[in-house]
Short mmCIF file of C-alpha atoms in Angstrom, two decimals:
data_model
loop_
_atom_site.label_atom_id
_atom_site.label_comp_id
_atom_site.label_asym_id
_atom_site.label_seq_id
_atom_site.Cartn_x
_atom_site.Cartn_y
_atom_site.Cartn_z
CA UNK A 1 114.61 122.36 85.91
CA UNK A 2 112.94 119.32 84.40
CA UNK A 3 113.19 118.13 80.84
CA UNK A 4 109.59 118.06 79.59
CA UNK A 5 106.20 119.72 79.86
CA UNK A 6 104.73 116.92 81.92
CA UNK A 7 106.74 117.26 85.10
CA UNK A 8 107.53 120.20 87.31
CA UNK A 9 109.00 120.69 90.75
CA UNK A 10 107.30 120.91 94.11
CA UNK A 11 107.16 123.96 96.36
CA UNK A 12 109.48 122.01 98.68
CA UNK A 13 112.12 121.69 95.95
CA UNK A 14 111.96 125.39 95.12
CA UNK A 15 112.20 126.32 98.83
CA UNK A 16 115.25 124.04 99.14
CA UNK A 17 116.87 125.59 96.06
CA UNK A 18 116.39 129.11 97.42
CA UNK A 19 117.80 128.09 100.80
CA UNK A 20 120.84 126.52 99.17
CA UNK A 21 121.43 129.56 96.93
CA UNK A 22 121.20 131.96 99.87
CA UNK A 23 123.70 129.91 101.90
CA UNK A 24 126.10 129.73 98.97
CA UNK A 25 125.80 133.51 98.56
CA UNK A 26 126.85 134.02 102.19
CA UNK A 27 129.78 131.62 101.90
CA UNK A 28 131.00 132.61 98.43
CA UNK A 29 130.01 136.31 98.38
CA UNK A 30 128.46 135.79 94.95
CA UNK A 31 124.99 135.94 93.48
CA UNK A 32 123.84 132.47 92.50
CA UNK A 33 121.96 131.86 89.23
CA UNK A 34 121.44 128.09 89.47
CA UNK A 35 121.82 125.38 92.08
CA UNK A 36 121.77 121.59 92.13
CA UNK A 37 119.19 120.19 94.55
CA UNK A 38 119.22 116.62 95.79
CA UNK A 39 115.63 115.34 95.94
CA UNK A 40 114.39 111.90 97.04
CA UNK A 41 114.23 110.94 93.34
CA UNK A 42 117.16 112.63 91.59
CA UNK A 43 119.36 115.71 91.33
CA UNK A 44 117.65 118.72 89.77
CA UNK A 45 119.08 121.96 88.38
CA UNK A 46 116.93 124.81 89.69
CA UNK A 47 117.16 128.32 88.24
CA UNK A 48 117.27 131.15 90.80
CA UNK A 49 115.47 134.37 89.87
CA UNK A 50 117.23 136.59 92.39
CA UNK A 51 119.91 136.07 95.01
CA UNK A 52 121.42 138.74 97.23
CA UNK A 53 123.81 138.84 100.16
CA UNK A 54 122.58 141.52 102.56
CA UNK A 55 125.27 141.16 105.24
CA UNK A 56 128.23 138.94 106.12
CA UNK A 57 125.86 136.42 107.68
CA UNK A 58 122.57 136.90 105.84
CA UNK A 59 121.26 136.42 102.29
CA UNK A 60 118.03 135.70 100.49
CA UNK A 61 117.10 134.02 97.25
CA UNK A 62 113.92 133.92 95.16
CA UNK A 63 112.72 131.33 92.63
CA UNK A 64 109.40 130.14 91.24
CA UNK A 65 107.75 126.98 90.01
CA UNK A 66 107.96 126.86 86.23
CA UNK A 67 104.66 126.15 84.43
CA UNK A 68 103.99 122.57 83.46
CA UNK A 69 100.93 120.77 82.12
CA UNK A 70 98.95 120.76 85.34
CA UNK A 71 96.27 123.00 86.96
CA UNK A 72 98.52 123.82 89.93
CA UNK A 73 97.68 127.07 91.77
CA UNK A 74 101.30 127.41 92.91
CA UNK A 75 102.74 127.54 89.37
CA UNK A 76 104.63 130.84 88.80
CA UNK A 77 104.42 131.60 92.52
CA UNK A 78 107.54 133.29 93.94
CA UNK A 79 109.13 131.46 96.86
CA UNK A 80 111.70 133.21 99.04
CA UNK A 81 114.24 131.81 101.47
CA UNK A 82 116.17 134.01 103.87
CA UNK A 83 119.18 132.34 105.46
CA UNK A 84 121.09 133.60 108.50
CA UNK A 85 124.43 132.07 109.55
CA UNK A 86 125.38 131.97 113.25
CA UNK A 87 127.60 130.14 115.71
CA UNK A 88 126.18 126.75 116.60
CA UNK A 89 125.62 125.64 120.18
CA UNK A 90 126.15 122.10 121.39
CA UNK A 91 122.99 120.03 121.39
CA UNK A 92 121.04 122.37 119.11
CA UNK A 93 119.98 121.79 115.49
CA UNK A 94 122.40 123.11 112.91
CA UNK A 95 119.59 123.85 110.41
CA UNK A 96 116.58 125.60 111.94
CA UNK A 97 113.57 125.98 109.65
CA UNK A 98 110.69 128.38 110.12
CA UNK A 99 108.02 130.12 108.08
CA UNK A 100 107.41 133.70 107.17
CA UNK A 101 104.86 135.69 105.20
CA UNK A 102 102.45 133.56 103.19
CA UNK A 103 103.31 130.20 104.77
CA UNK A 104 100.37 128.82 106.69
CA UNK A 105 100.29 127.84 110.35
CA UNK A 106 98.73 124.65 111.68
CA UNK A 107 95.76 125.19 114.01
CA UNK A 108 94.12 121.74 114.02
CA UNK A 109 95.51 118.31 114.95
CA UNK A 110 95.67 115.40 112.52
CA UNK A 111 98.22 116.74 110.02
CA UNK A 112 101.88 115.80 109.58
CA UNK A 113 103.02 118.95 111.36
CA UNK A 114 102.16 119.77 115.02
CA UNK A 115 99.64 122.47 115.93
CA UNK A 116 101.30 125.88 116.12
CA UNK A 117 104.08 125.10 113.65
CA UNK A 118 104.42 126.35 110.08
CA UNK A 119 103.00 124.16 107.31
CA UNK A 120 106.32 123.06 105.86
CA UNK A 121 105.90 119.33 105.43
CA UNK A 122 108.42 116.68 106.58
CA UNK A 123 110.00 115.90 103.18
CA UNK A 124 110.71 119.56 102.29
CA UNK A 125 112.15 120.07 105.78
CA UNK A 126 114.38 117.05 105.34
CA UNK A 127 115.47 118.21 101.86
CA UNK A 128 116.47 121.62 103.21
CA UNK A 129 118.44 120.07 106.07
CA UNK A 130 120.21 117.49 103.89
CA UNK A 131 121.11 119.97 101.12
CA UNK A 132 122.45 122.62 103.50
CA UNK A 133 124.10 120.61 106.27
CA UNK A 134 127.16 119.44 104.29
CA UNK A 135 127.92 122.99 103.17
CA UNK A 136 127.98 124.49 106.67
CA UNK A 137 131.39 125.52 107.99
CA UNK A 138 132.50 123.85 111.22
CA UNK A 139 130.88 125.38 114.29
CA UNK A 140 128.18 127.15 112.27
CA UNK A 141 124.41 126.78 112.03
CA UNK A 142 121.72 128.46 109.94
CA UNK A 143 118.21 129.72 110.40
CA UNK A 144 116.10 129.28 107.25
CA UNK A 145 112.92 131.33 106.85
CA UNK A 146 110.64 130.35 103.96
CA UNK A 147 108.26 133.06 102.72
CA UNK A 148 105.69 133.09 99.92
CA UNK A 149 104.54 136.69 99.38
CA UNK A 150 101.34 135.72 97.51
CA UNK A 151 100.72 132.69 99.70
CA UNK A 152 97.88 134.07 101.82
CA UNK A 153 95.90 135.07 98.72
CA UNK A 154 96.55 131.78 96.91
CA UNK A 155 95.61 129.77 100.01
CA UNK A 156 91.95 130.69 99.48
CA UNK A 157 92.01 128.46 96.38
CA UNK A 158 93.32 125.47 98.33
CA UNK A 159 92.06 123.12 101.05
CA UNK A 160 94.16 124.92 103.69
CA UNK A 161 91.42 127.03 105.31
CA UNK A 162 89.25 123.92 105.68
CA UNK A 163 92.13 121.98 107.22
CA UNK A 164 92.83 124.70 109.77
CA UNK A 165 95.99 125.95 108.06
CA UNK A 166 95.75 129.72 108.34
CA UNK A 167 97.70 132.63 106.88
CA UNK A 168 99.07 131.01 103.76
CA UNK A 169 99.80 127.90 101.74
CA UNK A 170 101.76 124.77 102.64
CA UNK A 171 105.23 123.85 101.44
CA UNK A 172 104.65 120.39 100.04
CA UNK A 173 106.24 117.52 98.17
CA UNK A 174 107.13 113.89 98.71
CA UNK A 175 109.54 113.25 95.83
CA UNK A 176 110.62 116.76 94.83
CA UNK A 177 109.02 116.29 91.41
CA UNK A 178 105.45 117.30 90.51
CA UNK A 179 103.87 115.19 87.79
CA UNK A 180 101.51 116.54 85.17
CA UNK A 181 97.82 115.87 85.71
CA UNK A 182 98.70 113.55 88.58
CA UNK A 183 95.80 112.99 90.94
CA UNK A 184 98.17 111.96 93.73
CA UNK A 185 98.84 115.42 95.16
CA UNK A 186 95.16 116.31 95.08
CA UNK A 187 94.16 113.04 96.74
CA UNK A 188 96.78 113.62 99.44
CA UNK A 189 95.31 117.05 100.13
CA UNK A 190 91.66 115.98 100.37
CA UNK A 191 92.25 112.85 102.44
CA UNK A 192 93.76 114.97 105.23
CA UNK A 193 90.22 116.22 105.92
CA UNK A 194 89.48 112.79 107.40
CA UNK A 195 92.56 112.86 109.62
CA UNK A 196 91.74 116.34 110.90
CA UNK A 197 88.11 115.35 111.62
CA UNK A 198 89.19 112.23 113.51
CA UNK A 199 91.89 114.05 115.49
CA UNK A 200 89.33 116.72 116.44
CA UNK A 201 86.69 114.09 117.38
CA UNK A 202 84.23 115.48 114.84
CA UNK A 203 81.29 113.11 114.29
CA UNK A 204 78.30 112.88 111.92
CA UNK A 205 80.41 113.65 108.87
CA UNK A 206 78.79 114.84 105.65
CA UNK A 207 80.61 114.04 102.40
CA UNK A 208 79.96 116.44 99.50
CA UNK A 209 81.44 116.65 95.98
CA UNK A 210 82.76 120.22 96.27
CA UNK A 211 82.16 123.85 97.18
CA UNK A 212 78.58 123.98 95.86
CA UNK A 213 77.68 120.87 97.82
CA UNK A 214 79.25 122.36 100.94
CA UNK A 215 77.26 125.59 100.65
CA UNK A 216 74.01 123.72 100.12
CA UNK A 217 74.71 121.31 102.97
CA UNK A 218 75.36 124.18 105.38
CA UNK A 219 72.11 125.77 104.18
CA UNK A 220 69.93 122.67 104.56
CA UNK A 221 71.52 120.56 107.30
CA UNK A 222 72.07 121.16 111.00
CA UNK A 223 75.85 120.86 110.80
CA UNK A 224 79.04 122.91 111.01
CA UNK A 225 81.79 123.35 108.41
CA UNK A 226 84.01 121.06 110.47
CA UNK A 227 81.66 118.14 109.71
CA UNK A 228 81.94 118.53 105.94
CA UNK A 229 84.36 116.47 103.86
CA UNK A 230 84.83 117.36 100.19
CA UNK A 231 85.51 114.40 97.92
CA UNK A 232 86.11 116.25 94.67
CA UNK A 233 85.65 113.75 91.83
CA UNK A 234 87.28 110.99 93.88
CA UNK A 235 84.26 109.68 95.76
CA UNK A 236 85.45 106.07 95.62
CA UNK A 237 88.91 106.96 96.91
CA UNK A 238 87.49 108.99 99.80
CA UNK A 239 85.00 106.27 100.72
CA UNK A 240 87.83 103.73 100.77
CA UNK A 241 90.00 105.98 102.94
CA UNK A 242 87.08 106.59 105.30
CA UNK A 243 86.57 102.85 105.66
CA UNK A 244 90.29 102.33 106.39
CA UNK A 245 90.04 104.86 109.21
CA UNK A 246 87.02 103.19 110.76
CA UNK A 247 84.49 105.74 109.50
CA UNK A 248 81.65 103.42 108.55
CA UNK A 249 78.61 105.70 108.62
CA UNK A 250 78.14 109.18 107.17
CA UNK A 251 75.85 111.27 104.98
CA UNK A 252 76.56 111.65 101.29
CA UNK A 253 74.96 114.92 100.19
CA UNK A 254 74.99 116.64 96.83
CA UNK A 255 73.46 117.63 93.55
CA UNK A 256 71.74 114.87 91.62
CA UNK A 257 73.99 115.50 88.61
CA UNK A 258 77.07 114.37 90.56
CA UNK A 259 75.76 111.72 92.90
CA UNK A 260 73.71 109.90 90.25
CA UNK A 261 76.95 108.62 88.72
CA UNK A 262 77.63 106.50 91.82
CA UNK A 263 74.31 104.72 91.17
CA UNK A 264 75.89 103.46 87.95
CA UNK A 265 79.10 102.36 89.67
CA UNK A 266 81.10 105.40 88.48
CA UNK A 267 83.16 106.22 91.57
CA UNK A 268 85.26 108.82 89.75
CA UNK A 269 82.67 111.47 88.90
CA UNK A 270 84.81 113.56 86.54
CA UNK A 271 82.86 114.20 83.33
CA UNK A 272 85.84 113.39 81.10
CA UNK A 273 86.32 110.00 82.79
CA UNK A 274 82.77 108.69 82.51
CA UNK A 275 79.30 110.15 82.22
CA UNK A 276 76.22 107.95 82.33
CA UNK A 277 73.77 110.40 83.89
CA UNK A 278 71.01 110.17 81.31
CA UNK A 279 71.36 106.40 80.97
CA UNK A 280 71.10 105.94 84.74
CA UNK A 281 68.16 108.35 85.01
CA UNK A 282 66.28 106.64 82.15
CA UNK A 283 66.89 103.23 83.73
CA UNK A 284 65.44 104.25 87.09
CA UNK A 285 62.55 106.12 85.47
CA UNK A 286 61.70 102.95 83.53
CA UNK A 287 61.85 100.91 86.74
CA UNK A 288 59.33 103.35 88.20
CA UNK A 289 56.93 102.86 85.28
CA UNK A 290 57.64 105.84 83.02
CA UNK A 291 56.53 105.15 79.44
CA UNK A 292 58.60 105.03 76.24
CA UNK A 293 57.82 108.52 74.93
CA UNK A 294 58.73 110.15 78.23
CA UNK A 295 61.84 108.00 78.54
CA UNK A 296 62.87 109.33 75.15
CA UNK A 297 62.31 112.88 76.40
CA UNK A 298 64.51 112.12 79.40
CA UNK A 299 67.21 110.61 77.21
CA UNK A 300 67.23 113.69 74.97
CA UNK A 301 67.56 116.09 77.93
CA UNK A 302 70.87 117.87 78.40
CA UNK A 303 71.00 118.14 82.22
CA UNK A 304 69.70 116.26 85.23
CA UNK A 305 67.78 119.40 86.22
CA UNK A 306 65.89 119.20 82.90
CA UNK A 307 65.23 115.53 83.59
CA UNK A 308 63.89 116.32 87.05
CA UNK A 309 61.51 118.88 85.51
CA UNK A 310 60.07 116.13 83.32
CA UNK A 311 59.79 113.75 86.28
CA UNK A 312 58.04 116.46 88.31
CA UNK A 313 55.61 116.93 85.45
CA UNK A 314 54.95 113.16 85.53
CA UNK A 315 54.66 113.25 89.35
CA UNK A 316 57.27 110.53 89.80
CA UNK A 317 60.33 112.65 90.74
CA UNK A 318 60.48 111.52 94.38
CA UNK A 319 59.96 107.86 93.45
CA UNK A 320 62.77 107.98 90.87
CA UNK A 321 65.05 109.92 93.24
CA UNK A 322 64.44 107.33 95.97
CA UNK A 323 65.33 104.58 93.51
CA UNK A 324 68.58 106.34 92.62
CA UNK A 325 69.46 106.97 96.28
CA UNK A 326 68.88 103.27 97.05
CA UNK A 327 71.11 102.33 94.12
CA UNK A 328 73.88 104.60 95.44
CA UNK A 329 73.69 102.90 98.83
CA UNK A 330 73.71 99.44 97.24
CA UNK A 331 76.67 100.21 94.98
CA UNK A 332 78.64 101.46 97.98
CA UNK A 333 77.76 98.39 100.05
CA UNK A 334 79.02 96.17 97.25
CA UNK A 335 82.40 97.89 97.29
CA UNK A 336 82.85 99.16 100.85
CA UNK A 337 81.74 98.33 104.36
CA UNK A 338 79.74 101.54 104.66
CA UNK A 339 76.28 102.60 105.80
CA UNK A 340 75.42 105.72 103.82
CA UNK A 341 72.65 108.22 104.33
CA UNK A 342 72.14 109.64 100.82
CA UNK A 343 70.59 113.07 100.26
CA UNK A 344 70.02 114.23 96.69
CA UNK A 345 69.29 117.92 96.05
CA UNK A 346 68.84 120.34 93.17
CA UNK A 347 70.88 123.51 92.64
CA UNK A 348 68.74 125.38 95.16
CA UNK A 349 69.26 122.71 97.80
CA UNK A 350 65.70 121.35 97.57
CA UNK A 351 65.47 117.71 98.64
CA UNK A 352 64.76 115.30 95.78
CA UNK A 353 64.49 112.00 97.68
CA UNK A 354 62.69 111.32 100.94
CA UNK A 355 64.21 107.94 101.88
CA UNK A 356 66.85 109.58 104.05
CA UNK A 357 67.85 109.87 107.68
CA UNK A 358 66.20 113.02 109.07
CA UNK A 359 68.67 113.46 111.93
CA UNK A 360 70.84 116.00 110.08
CA UNK A 361 68.03 118.06 108.52
CA UNK A 362 67.24 121.51 109.87
#
């Protein structure tokens, strides 16, 4: 498929390969083991796991995404395309694409595909059409049905349920090639939350780092799931995208251990990228008058929860938390045109700062 461990292929490329193999099986009456797929970037050889002609006008093919060095939930997932050949009618499309088992359906506006249609994105659709059209006999058309048998189960590990894509995963890809450890695909998936919220006229958005933040926000704030936007580790990216879309005011809610990094100007909160939690905490504790011995205790602590225990003991936890929340707001104002309401919590969802807007609290 690809020539190293650092690139793979997209679900859209595999779906195209299966569609092409199934069509070739109908036309050539042969099982196909490998096909050449034209992607927006280059031609790829894609291995087909299974290909079978089931009638004179119908065949299916199965392939999967080979593993590559990336935490992709769709790796090793079987993708199936069933192709049916029929007489074309004037004025109708010669390649009709639809979804089957395990391919999600769009239920909310704001995505690239209309509400009610299957979540097969524009580039994969175009790849299927362009790869199949030239092989069609004169006067013939095809119906292509993409299925992903494990798609509904895998979808629970993706953003699809949050985006209103129900019943399965999406068939994605913009270049046909998936790059190892690339943040691009993940960023593309999380930013669509903003488009869905805007298209649905959802206001009073609450940005959270991830699933834990979402659960705690729903527990402590008077909001619905539709108001929550997960940033993952890409807080800076999501704030920038919000600003571009005219979203200038929202609540930033989450555990102190994640949000504190923003106070130090670390807008990518992934631990492996940068981690200044204890340094930031010690700085703000010192600004609030904590003495040297206790600052040393803070610096030697392993987690922000341990640090908060020490600050509670010293009766300065709220003061320090307020200082950190103010620093988060100031850092964001320096970089974006945003007015943030910052809410810092512990793992139980208990509020740590009190310099916040009360309008979202239960």
